[in-house]
Amino acid sequence: DDAAQTLKKGMQVATIQELNQYGRRLISQKKNKEAMDVFKFNLEKNPNKFAPLVGMARGYSADGDYKTALKYAKMAEPLAPDEANKKNIIAIIETLKEGKDINQ
């Protein structure tokens, strides 16, 4: 219970990127529900931002919901902060269109 409280406090002060990385780490540990909770929190805390939208795409993709993942990836595309991220999100969109997980 103490660990859960500490985690909750940490999430309140974590940056967009820290939350995104934590969610990705949870996916790699096959903790998809926990990852989705982190991605949703990040989006609520930072609405209409590139990284939280990509996080949502990663979370839905991990659960095999490629249609919803694609929706979030498309929302993220115009918000890409630079050319590298733009290329990456385009590749993510193409992968999701093929019905493949973007977390591989």
Steps between C-alpha positions, in 0.01 A plus 500: 500500500788737578653426161173582326478834682860583411435411137191719493696795639780442250259499207368840607841662454631289210557662162316403183799296384554331836138383505525382141819305571346345811200384298727350235699320768176353636407377151838330470421325830162388359314724748267645238222610737743690723664652191163616370425664836828694471434601139147617586631699797765660278239602243269643767790695651632609158212514251564549130873431527697272269659256748184420702307436177774265379490335842129434458570347159764275659263397779215406267740327263637289787144383564448417130253786444672631188200701383496714815880514503489633143254771604743630765800472268321709238416759766870515595633538144436874453650568844837338426763737642769429238578307184624188680178472700297570186669210319452275803128572535448441127670161537280427804188587301605270215572214741160540664328508160663161435346368822834462677607592851719812515667387823719231337 
